GROMACS .gro file of C-alpha atoms in nm:
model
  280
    1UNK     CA    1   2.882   1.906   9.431
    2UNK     CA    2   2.863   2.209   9.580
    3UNK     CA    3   3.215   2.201   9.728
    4UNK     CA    4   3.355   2.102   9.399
    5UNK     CA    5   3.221   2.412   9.191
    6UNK     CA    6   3.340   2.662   9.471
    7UNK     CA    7   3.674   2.465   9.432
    8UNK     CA    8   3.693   2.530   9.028
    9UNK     CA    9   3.550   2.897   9.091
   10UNK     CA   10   3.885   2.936   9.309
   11UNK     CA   11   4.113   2.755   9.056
   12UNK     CA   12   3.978   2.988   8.788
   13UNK     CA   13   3.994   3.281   9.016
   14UNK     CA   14   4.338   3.210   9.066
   15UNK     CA   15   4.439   3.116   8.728
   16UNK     CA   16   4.319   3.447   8.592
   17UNK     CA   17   4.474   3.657   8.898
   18UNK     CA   18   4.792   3.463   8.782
   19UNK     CA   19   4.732   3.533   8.429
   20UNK     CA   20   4.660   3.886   8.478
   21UNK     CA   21   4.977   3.979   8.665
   22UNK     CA   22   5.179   3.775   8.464
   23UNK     CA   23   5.044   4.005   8.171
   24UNK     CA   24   5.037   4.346   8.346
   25UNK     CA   25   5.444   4.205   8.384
   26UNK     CA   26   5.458   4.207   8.055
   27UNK     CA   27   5.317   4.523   7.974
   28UNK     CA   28   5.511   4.746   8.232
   29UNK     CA   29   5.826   4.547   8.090
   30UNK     CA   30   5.741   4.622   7.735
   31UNK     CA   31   5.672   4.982   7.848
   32UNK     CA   32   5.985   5.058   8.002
   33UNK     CA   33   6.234   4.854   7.768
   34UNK     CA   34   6.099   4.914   7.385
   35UNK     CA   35   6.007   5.285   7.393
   36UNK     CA   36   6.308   5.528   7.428
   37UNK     CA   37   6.367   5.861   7.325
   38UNK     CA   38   6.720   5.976   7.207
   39UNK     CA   39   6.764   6.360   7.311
   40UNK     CA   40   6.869   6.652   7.129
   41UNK     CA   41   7.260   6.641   7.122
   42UNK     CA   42   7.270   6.297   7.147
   43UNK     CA   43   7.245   5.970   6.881
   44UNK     CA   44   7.216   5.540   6.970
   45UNK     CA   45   7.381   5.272   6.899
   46UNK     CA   46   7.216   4.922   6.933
   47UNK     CA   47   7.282   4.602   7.054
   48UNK     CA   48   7.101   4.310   6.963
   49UNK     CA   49   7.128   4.043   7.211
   50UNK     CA   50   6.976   3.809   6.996
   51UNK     CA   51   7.024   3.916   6.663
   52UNK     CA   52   7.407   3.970   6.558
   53UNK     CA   53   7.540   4.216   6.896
   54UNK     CA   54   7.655   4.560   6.813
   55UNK     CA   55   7.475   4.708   6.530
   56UNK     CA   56   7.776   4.860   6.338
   57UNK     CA   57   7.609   4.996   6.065
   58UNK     CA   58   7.352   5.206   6.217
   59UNK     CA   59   7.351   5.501   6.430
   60UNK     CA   60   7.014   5.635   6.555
   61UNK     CA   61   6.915   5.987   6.519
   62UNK     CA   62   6.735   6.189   6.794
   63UNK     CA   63   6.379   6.125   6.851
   64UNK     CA   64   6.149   5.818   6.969
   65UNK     CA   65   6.217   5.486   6.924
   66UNK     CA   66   6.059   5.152   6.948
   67UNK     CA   67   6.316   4.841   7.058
   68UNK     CA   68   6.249   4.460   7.184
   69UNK     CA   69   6.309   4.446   7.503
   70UNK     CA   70   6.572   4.213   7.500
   71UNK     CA   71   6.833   4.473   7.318
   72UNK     CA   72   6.950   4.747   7.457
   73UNK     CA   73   6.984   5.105   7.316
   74UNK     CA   74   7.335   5.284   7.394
   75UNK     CA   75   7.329   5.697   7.402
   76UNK     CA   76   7.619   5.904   7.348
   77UNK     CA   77   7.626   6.289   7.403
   78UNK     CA   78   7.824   6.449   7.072
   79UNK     CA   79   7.795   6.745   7.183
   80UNK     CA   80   8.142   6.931   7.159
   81UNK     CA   81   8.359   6.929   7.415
   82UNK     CA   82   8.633   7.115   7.624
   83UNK     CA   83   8.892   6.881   7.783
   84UNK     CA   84   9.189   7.053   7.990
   85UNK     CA   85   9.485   6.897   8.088
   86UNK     CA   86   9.780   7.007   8.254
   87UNK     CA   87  10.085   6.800   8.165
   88UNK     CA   88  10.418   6.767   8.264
   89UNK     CA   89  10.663   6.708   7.968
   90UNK     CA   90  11.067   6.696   7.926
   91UNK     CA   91  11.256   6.959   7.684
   92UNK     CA   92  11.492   6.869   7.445
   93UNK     CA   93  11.773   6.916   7.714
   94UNK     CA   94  11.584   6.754   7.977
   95UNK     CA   95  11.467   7.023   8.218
   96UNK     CA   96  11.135   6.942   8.314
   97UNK     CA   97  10.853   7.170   8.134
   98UNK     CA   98  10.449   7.174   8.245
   99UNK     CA   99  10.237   7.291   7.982
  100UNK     CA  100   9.813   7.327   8.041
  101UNK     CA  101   9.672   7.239   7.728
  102UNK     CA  102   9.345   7.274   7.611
  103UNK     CA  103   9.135   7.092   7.337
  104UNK     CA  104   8.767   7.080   7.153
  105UNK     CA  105   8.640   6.743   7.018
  106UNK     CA  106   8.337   6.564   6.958
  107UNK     CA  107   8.251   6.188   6.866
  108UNK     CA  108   8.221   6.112   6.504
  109UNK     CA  109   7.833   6.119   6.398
  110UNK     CA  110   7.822   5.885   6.218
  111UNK     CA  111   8.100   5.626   6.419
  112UNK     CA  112   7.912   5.583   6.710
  113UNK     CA  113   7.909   5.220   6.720
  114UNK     CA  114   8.277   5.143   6.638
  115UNK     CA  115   8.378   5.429   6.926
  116UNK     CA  116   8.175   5.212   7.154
  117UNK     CA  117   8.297   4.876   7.060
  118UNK     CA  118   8.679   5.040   7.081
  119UNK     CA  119   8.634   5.240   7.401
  120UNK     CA  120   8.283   5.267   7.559
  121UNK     CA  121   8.100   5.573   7.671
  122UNK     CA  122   8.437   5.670   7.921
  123UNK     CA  123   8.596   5.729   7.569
  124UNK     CA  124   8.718   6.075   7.729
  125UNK     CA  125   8.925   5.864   7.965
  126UNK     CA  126   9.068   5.587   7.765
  127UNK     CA  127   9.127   5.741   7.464
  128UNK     CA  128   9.167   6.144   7.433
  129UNK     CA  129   9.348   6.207   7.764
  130UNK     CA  130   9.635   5.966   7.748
  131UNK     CA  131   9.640   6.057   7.314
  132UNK     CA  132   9.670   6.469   7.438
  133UNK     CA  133   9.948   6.378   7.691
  134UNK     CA  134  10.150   6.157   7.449
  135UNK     CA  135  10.101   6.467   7.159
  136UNK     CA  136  10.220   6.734   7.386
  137UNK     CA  137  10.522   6.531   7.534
  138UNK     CA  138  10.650   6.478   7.203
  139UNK     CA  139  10.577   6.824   7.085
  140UNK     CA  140  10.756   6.980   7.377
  141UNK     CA  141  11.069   6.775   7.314
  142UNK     CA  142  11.164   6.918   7.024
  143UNK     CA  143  11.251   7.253   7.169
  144UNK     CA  144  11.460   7.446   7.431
  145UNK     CA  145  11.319   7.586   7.693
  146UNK     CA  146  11.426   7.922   7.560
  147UNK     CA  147  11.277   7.897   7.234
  148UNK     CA  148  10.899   7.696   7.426
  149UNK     CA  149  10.937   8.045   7.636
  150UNK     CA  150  10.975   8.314   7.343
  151UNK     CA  151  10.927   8.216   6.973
  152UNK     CA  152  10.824   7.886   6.928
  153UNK     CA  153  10.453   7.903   7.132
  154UNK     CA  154  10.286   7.908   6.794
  155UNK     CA  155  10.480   7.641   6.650
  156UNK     CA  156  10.471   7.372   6.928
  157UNK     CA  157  10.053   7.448   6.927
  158UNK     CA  158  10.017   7.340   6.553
  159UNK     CA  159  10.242   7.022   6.612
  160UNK     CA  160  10.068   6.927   6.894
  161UNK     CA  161   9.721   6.964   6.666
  162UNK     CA  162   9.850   6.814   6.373
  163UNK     CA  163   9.943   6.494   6.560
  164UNK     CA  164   9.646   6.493   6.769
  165UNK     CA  165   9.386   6.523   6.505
  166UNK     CA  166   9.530   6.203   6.301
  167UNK     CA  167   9.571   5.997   6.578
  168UNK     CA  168   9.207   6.093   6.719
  169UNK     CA  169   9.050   6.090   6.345
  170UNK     CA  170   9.169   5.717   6.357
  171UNK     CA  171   8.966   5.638   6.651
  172UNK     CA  172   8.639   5.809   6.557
  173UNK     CA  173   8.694   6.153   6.748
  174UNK     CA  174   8.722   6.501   6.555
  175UNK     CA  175   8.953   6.721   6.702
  176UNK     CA  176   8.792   7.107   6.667
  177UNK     CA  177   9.117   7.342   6.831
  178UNK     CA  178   9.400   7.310   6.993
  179UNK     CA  179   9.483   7.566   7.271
  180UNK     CA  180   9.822   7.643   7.458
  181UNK     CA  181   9.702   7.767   7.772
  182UNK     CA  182  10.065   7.864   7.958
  183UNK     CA  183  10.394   7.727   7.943
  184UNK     CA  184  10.561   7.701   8.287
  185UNK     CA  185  10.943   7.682   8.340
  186UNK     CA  186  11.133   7.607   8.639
  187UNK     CA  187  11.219   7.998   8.794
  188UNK     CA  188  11.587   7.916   8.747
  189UNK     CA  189  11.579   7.883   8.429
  190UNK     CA  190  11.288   8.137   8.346
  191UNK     CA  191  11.494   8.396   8.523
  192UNK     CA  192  11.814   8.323   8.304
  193UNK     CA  193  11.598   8.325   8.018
  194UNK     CA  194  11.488   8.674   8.093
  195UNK     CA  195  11.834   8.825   8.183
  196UNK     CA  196  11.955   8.647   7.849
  197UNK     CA  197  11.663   8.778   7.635
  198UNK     CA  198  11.696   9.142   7.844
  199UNK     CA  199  12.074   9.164   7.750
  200UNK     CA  200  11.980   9.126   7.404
  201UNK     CA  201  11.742   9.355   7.352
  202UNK     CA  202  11.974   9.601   7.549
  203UNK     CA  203  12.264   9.491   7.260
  204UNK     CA  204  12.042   9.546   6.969
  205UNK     CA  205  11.992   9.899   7.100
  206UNK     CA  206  12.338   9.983   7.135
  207UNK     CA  207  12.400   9.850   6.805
  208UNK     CA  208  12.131  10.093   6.666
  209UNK     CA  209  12.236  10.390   6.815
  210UNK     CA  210  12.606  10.313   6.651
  211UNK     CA  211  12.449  10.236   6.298
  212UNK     CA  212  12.256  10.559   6.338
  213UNK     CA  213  12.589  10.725   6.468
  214UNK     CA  214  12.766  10.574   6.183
  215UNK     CA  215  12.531  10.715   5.924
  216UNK     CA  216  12.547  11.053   6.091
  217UNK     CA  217  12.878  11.066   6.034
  218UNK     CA  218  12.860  10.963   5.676
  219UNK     CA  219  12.643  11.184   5.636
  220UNK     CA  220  12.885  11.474   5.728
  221UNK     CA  221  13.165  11.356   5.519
  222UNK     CA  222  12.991  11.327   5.225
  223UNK     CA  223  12.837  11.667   5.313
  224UNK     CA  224  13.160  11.861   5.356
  225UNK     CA  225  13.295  11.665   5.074
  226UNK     CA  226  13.066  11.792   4.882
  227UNK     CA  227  13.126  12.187   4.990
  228UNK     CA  228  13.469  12.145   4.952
  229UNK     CA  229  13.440  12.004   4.571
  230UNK     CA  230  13.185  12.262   4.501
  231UNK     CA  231  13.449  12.523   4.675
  232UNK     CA  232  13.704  12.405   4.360
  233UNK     CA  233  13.508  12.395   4.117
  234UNK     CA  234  13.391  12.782   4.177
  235UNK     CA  235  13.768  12.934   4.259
  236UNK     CA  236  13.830  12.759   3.918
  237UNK     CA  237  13.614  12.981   3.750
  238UNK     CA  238  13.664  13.271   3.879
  239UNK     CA  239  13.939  13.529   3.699
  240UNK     CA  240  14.028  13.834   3.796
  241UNK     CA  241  13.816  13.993   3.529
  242UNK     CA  242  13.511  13.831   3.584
  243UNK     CA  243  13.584  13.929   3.918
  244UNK     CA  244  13.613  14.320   3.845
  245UNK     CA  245  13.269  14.326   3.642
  246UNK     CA  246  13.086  14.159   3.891
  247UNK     CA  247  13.236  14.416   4.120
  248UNK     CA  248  13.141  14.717   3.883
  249UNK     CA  249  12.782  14.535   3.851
  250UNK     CA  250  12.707  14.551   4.247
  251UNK     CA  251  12.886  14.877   4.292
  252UNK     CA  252  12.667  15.079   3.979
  253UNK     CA  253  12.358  14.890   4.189
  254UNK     CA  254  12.490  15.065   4.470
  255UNK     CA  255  12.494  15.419   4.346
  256UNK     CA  256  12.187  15.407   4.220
  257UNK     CA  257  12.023  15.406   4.564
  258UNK     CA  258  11.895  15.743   4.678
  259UNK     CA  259  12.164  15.965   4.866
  260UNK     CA  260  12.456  15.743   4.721
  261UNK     CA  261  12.786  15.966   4.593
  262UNK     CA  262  13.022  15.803   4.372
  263UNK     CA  263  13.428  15.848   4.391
  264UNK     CA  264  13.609  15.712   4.146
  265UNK     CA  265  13.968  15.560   4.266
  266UNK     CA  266  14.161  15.421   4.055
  267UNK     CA  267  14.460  15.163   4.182
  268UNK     CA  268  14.785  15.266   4.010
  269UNK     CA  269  14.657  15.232   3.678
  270UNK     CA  270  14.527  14.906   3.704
  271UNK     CA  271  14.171  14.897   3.732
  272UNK     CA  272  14.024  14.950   4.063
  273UNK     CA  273  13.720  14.950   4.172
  274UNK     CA  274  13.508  15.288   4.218
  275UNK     CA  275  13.378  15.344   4.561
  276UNK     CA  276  13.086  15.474   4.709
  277UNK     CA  277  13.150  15.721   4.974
  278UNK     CA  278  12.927  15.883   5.236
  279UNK     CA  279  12.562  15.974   5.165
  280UNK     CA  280  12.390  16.292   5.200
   0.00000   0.00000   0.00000
C-alpha cells in the first residue's frame, strides 16, 4: 500500500515537473515573440501566419507592441539615405563615359508593406541600384561628350532626377536629390575637348579686340567728319568784314593794356588793320 502511494507521489511529482516546464516554455516563448519594440527611425509591417499573411493596410509606428507569437513583425529603417554609384554609360556617339552619381531616398511611410511584398528589406539592392544605373545610362546618351564635359552638367542632373523619382515613386521609394558627382572622359578625348574649347576662347578674343578696333576707328571717322563739317560751316560765315571788326575788337583790347602804343597803318586805302607796336 505503501509502495503504491510513493508510486502516485512520483507520477504526480512528475506530472507537475512536466507541467511546469511545459508552462515556463510557454512563458519564455510568449516573452520573446509577442512583445517588440519598433525604434525611433524605424516602422513594422505584419504578417499574420494565420490570419490573412501580409498586413497591407497597416504600418506600425515606433513604440511597443504586443503580437501572437505565431506572426511575425517586419522592421524597416526609413531613415534617409545616401546611395553612391559609379556607373559606366555610352554617349550619344558611343565613346564610353563613367559618371559617379549620387542620390537621397527613403521608403514611403506609409508603403511599408507593399515595398516588402515587392522587394524585401534588400530593397536598396533590387530596386534603387539597378533603377539609378538604367536613369543615368539613358540620361548620358543623349549628349556628346563635349557638351556632358562643358554645358550640359546641369541638364543631364535634372533628367536623370526627373526619371528617377517617377520610376522610384511607383515602387514606394521617395527620391530626396540627385547629385552629379564627376563626369570622367577617356584622356583622348578630354584633351581634344580642351584644345577645342581653348581655341575658342582664344577666337572670341581676337574677335573682340577687332570689334573694339573696329569701333575705334569709327569712332575717328565720325570724329574728323565731324571737324571737317564744322570747319565748312564756319569758313562759310566768315566775310571779310566780319573779319576786320573782329580784328579791330581784339586789337582796341590790346591797346588798352598798360604800356601798349598804338600805330595806325593803313593798307593802300583799303582798310587795314592798326597795329600795336613796342611798349614802353
Amino acid at each position: 500500500m505503501s509502495d503504491q502511494r510513493y508510486r502516485t507521489s512520483q507520477s504526480k511529482l512528475i506530472s507537475a515537473a512536466v507541467v511546469g516546464f511545459i508552462i515556463l516554455m510557454v512563458l519564455v516563448i510568449f516573452s520573446s515573440a509577442t512583445f517588440l519594440t519598433i525604434d525611433a527611425g524605424e516602422r513594422g509591417v505584419l504578417f499574420r501566419r494565420f490570419g490573412g499573411g501580409l498586413d497591407l493596410e497597416n504600418t506600425y509606428q515606433p513604440g511597443f507592441h504586443v503580437l501572437a507569437p505565431w506572426n511575425t513583425m517586419y522592421r524597416y529603417d526609413v531613415r534617409e539615405k545616401q546611395i553612391e554609384e559609379k556607373i559606366d554609360a555610352l554617349s550619344n556617339n558611343g565613346l564610353n563615359i563613367a559618371v559617379d552619381v549620387t542620390v537621397r531616398v527613403n521608403p514611403a511611410y506609409d508603403k511599408i508593406g507593399s515595398l516588402h511584398e515587392k522587394f524585401g528589406k534588400d530593397y536598396v539592392n533590387t530596386l534603387i541600384r539597378p533603377e539609378v544605373r538604367s536613369a543615368v545610362r539613358e540620361a548620358i546618351g543623349k549628349f556628346t561628350p563635349e557638351e556632358l564635359y562643358s554645358t550640359k552638367r546641369d541638364e543631364v542632373q535634372t533628367l536623370i532626377q526627373t526619371d528617377l523619382e517617377k520610376s522610384l515613386i511607383d515602387n514606394y521609394i521617395e527620391l530626396k536629390a540627385t547629385l552629379i558627382k564627376d563626369i570622367e572622359l577617356p584622356d583622348k578625348v578630354r584633351g581634344a575637348i580642351e584644345d577645342k574649347l581653348e581655341a575658342e576662347q582664344s577666337a572670341l578674343k581676337y574677335e573682340f579686340i577687332l570689334a573694339k578696333e573696329r569701333q575705334e576707328a569709327e569712332r575717328r571717322i565720325i570724329e574728323a567728319e565731324a571737324k571737317a563739317r564744322a570747319n565748312q560751316i564756319l569758313n562759310a560765315s566768315l566775310s571779310n568784314n566780319i573779319l576786320r571788326d573782329k580784328g579791330i575788337e581784339a586789337t582796341l583790347e590790346l591797346a588798352k593794356a598798360p604800356g601798349s602804343k598804338v600805330v595806325v597803318v593803313g593798307s593802300d586805302g583799303s582798310g587795314g588793320l592798326p597795329l600795336i607796336l613796342g611798349g614802353n
